[in-house]
């Protein structure tokens, strides 16, 4: 089935991998080491820098009632 799908859709990107059968808790530890930890502060600063609005951050409050 997989081989036929690859023939029918050669540009299909998603390729699921089978999980290795590992004893208690080791699979979770492996997954945790694969993820990159980014501090919430770094994410907030990156979002602020990317924002098209003024760099004043959260000082402006937008309420739906006022125009």
PDB file of C-alpha atoms in Angstrom:
ATOM      1  CA  UNK A   1       0.000   0.000   0.000  1.00  0.00           C
ATOM      2  CA  UNK A   2       2.807   2.423   0.918  1.00  0.00           C
ATOM      3  CA  UNK A   3       4.749   1.639  -2.265  1.00  0.00           C
ATOM      4  CA  UNK A   4       1.641   2.172  -4.412  1.00  0.00           C
ATOM      5  CA  UNK A   5       0.944   5.500  -2.702  1.00  0.00           C
ATOM      6  CA  UNK A   6       4.526   6.649  -3.370  1.00  0.00           C
ATOM      7  CA  UNK A   7       4.058   5.773  -7.048  1.00  0.00           C
ATOM      8  CA  UNK A   8       0.731   7.614  -7.235  1.00  0.00           C
ATOM      9  CA  UNK A   9       1.898  10.666  -5.249  1.00  0.00           C
ATOM     10  CA  UNK A  10       5.688  11.107  -5.570  1.00  0.00           C
ATOM     11  CA  UNK A  11       5.617  14.684  -4.186  1.00  0.00           C
ATOM     12  CA  UNK A  12       3.724  13.791  -0.999  1.00  0.00           C
ATOM     13  CA  UNK A  13       5.765  15.148   1.926  1.00  0.00           C
ATOM     14  CA  UNK A  14       4.426  13.542   5.109  1.00  0.00           C
ATOM     15  CA  UNK A  15       6.146  10.254   5.889  1.00  0.00           C
ATOM     16  CA  UNK A  16       5.188   8.856   9.284  1.00  0.00           C
ATOM     17  CA  UNK A  17       7.825   6.836  11.073  1.00  0.00           C
ATOM     18  CA  UNK A  18       7.105   3.867  13.299  1.00  0.00           C
ATOM     19  CA  UNK A  19       7.983   4.358  16.946  1.00  0.00           C
ATOM     20  CA  UNK A  20      10.617   2.095  18.353  1.00  0.00           C
ATOM     21  CA  UNK A  21       9.173  -0.175  21.008  1.00  0.00           C
ATOM     22  CA  UNK A  22      11.015   0.871  24.155  1.00  0.00           C
ATOM     23  CA  UNK A  23      10.502  -0.051  27.798  1.00  0.00           C
ATOM     24  CA  UNK A  24       8.709   2.243  30.297  1.00  0.00           C
ATOM     25  CA  UNK A  25       9.356   5.987  29.974  1.00  0.00           C
ATOM     26  CA  UNK A  26      12.371   5.819  27.671  1.00  0.00           C
ATOM     27  CA  UNK A  27      10.380   6.822  24.568  1.00  0.00           C
ATOM     28  CA  UNK A  28       9.186   9.982  26.330  1.00  0.00           C
ATOM     29  CA  UNK A  29      12.747  10.874  27.325  1.00  0.00           C
ATOM     30  CA  UNK A  30      13.944  10.454  23.722  1.00  0.00           C
ATOM     31  CA  UNK A  31      11.159  12.705  22.417  1.00  0.00           C
ATOM     32  CA  UNK A  32      11.997  15.381  24.967  1.00  0.00           C
ATOM     33  CA  UNK A  33      15.643  15.511  23.881  1.00  0.00           C
ATOM     34  CA  UNK A  34      14.627  15.987  20.244  1.00  0.00           C
ATOM     35  CA  UNK A  35      12.603  19.125  21.002  1.00  0.00           C
ATOM     36  CA  UNK A  36      14.390  22.453  21.179  1.00  0.00           C
ATOM     37  CA  UNK A  37      13.583  24.497  24.273  1.00  0.00           C
ATOM     38  CA  UNK A  38      12.879  28.171  23.631  1.00  0.00           C
ATOM     39  CA  UNK A  39      12.125  30.425  26.557  1.00  0.00           C
ATOM     40  CA  UNK A  40       8.740  32.189  26.545  1.00  0.00           C
ATOM     41  CA  UNK A  41      10.613  35.501  26.807  1.00  0.00           C
ATOM     42  CA  UNK A  42      12.460  34.813  23.552  1.00  0.00           C
ATOM     43  CA  UNK A  43       9.192  33.969  21.801  1.00  0.00           C
ATOM     44  CA  UNK A  44       7.543  37.139  23.112  1.00  0.00           C
ATOM     45  CA  UNK A  45      10.452  39.313  21.957  1.00  0.00           C
ATOM     46  CA  UNK A  46      10.469  37.665  18.529  1.00  0.00           C
ATOM     47  CA  UNK A  47       6.740  38.259  18.150  1.00  0.00           C
ATOM     48  CA  UNK A  48       7.146  41.888  19.200  1.00  0.00           C
ATOM     49  CA  UNK A  49       9.924  42.396  16.669  1.00  0.00           C
ATOM     50  CA  UNK A  50       7.790  40.802  13.944  1.00  0.00           C
ATOM     51  CA  UNK A  51       4.700  42.836  14.791  1.00  0.00           C
ATOM     52  CA  UNK A  52       3.678  45.480  12.197  1.00  0.00           C
ATOM     53  CA  UNK A  53       2.361  47.701  15.027  1.00  0.00           C
ATOM     54  CA  UNK A  54       4.438  50.098  17.062  1.00  0.00           C
ATOM     55  CA  UNK A  55       7.237  48.635  19.163  1.00  0.00           C
ATOM     56  CA  UNK A  56       5.611  49.924  22.351  1.00  0.00           C
ATOM     57  CA  UNK A  57       4.458  46.389  23.057  1.00  0.00           C
ATOM     58  CA  UNK A  58       1.400  45.915  25.203  1.00  0.00           C
ATOM     59  CA  UNK A  59       0.891  49.574  26.112  1.00  0.00           C
ATOM     60  CA  UNK A  60      -1.897  49.977  23.538  1.00  0.00           C
ATOM     61  CA  UNK A  61      -5.160  48.314  24.462  1.00  0.00           C
ATOM     62  CA  UNK A  62      -7.673  47.677  21.717  1.00  0.00           C
ATOM     63  CA  UNK A  63     -11.259  47.302  22.826  1.00  0.00           C
ATOM     64  CA  UNK A  64     -13.977  46.261  20.375  1.00  0.00           C
ATOM     65  CA  UNK A  65     -16.447  48.890  21.667  1.00  0.00           C
ATOM     66  CA  UNK A  66     -14.347  51.949  20.745  1.00  0.00           C
ATOM     67  CA  UNK A  67     -13.629  53.114  17.207  1.00  0.00           C
TER      68      UNK A  67
END
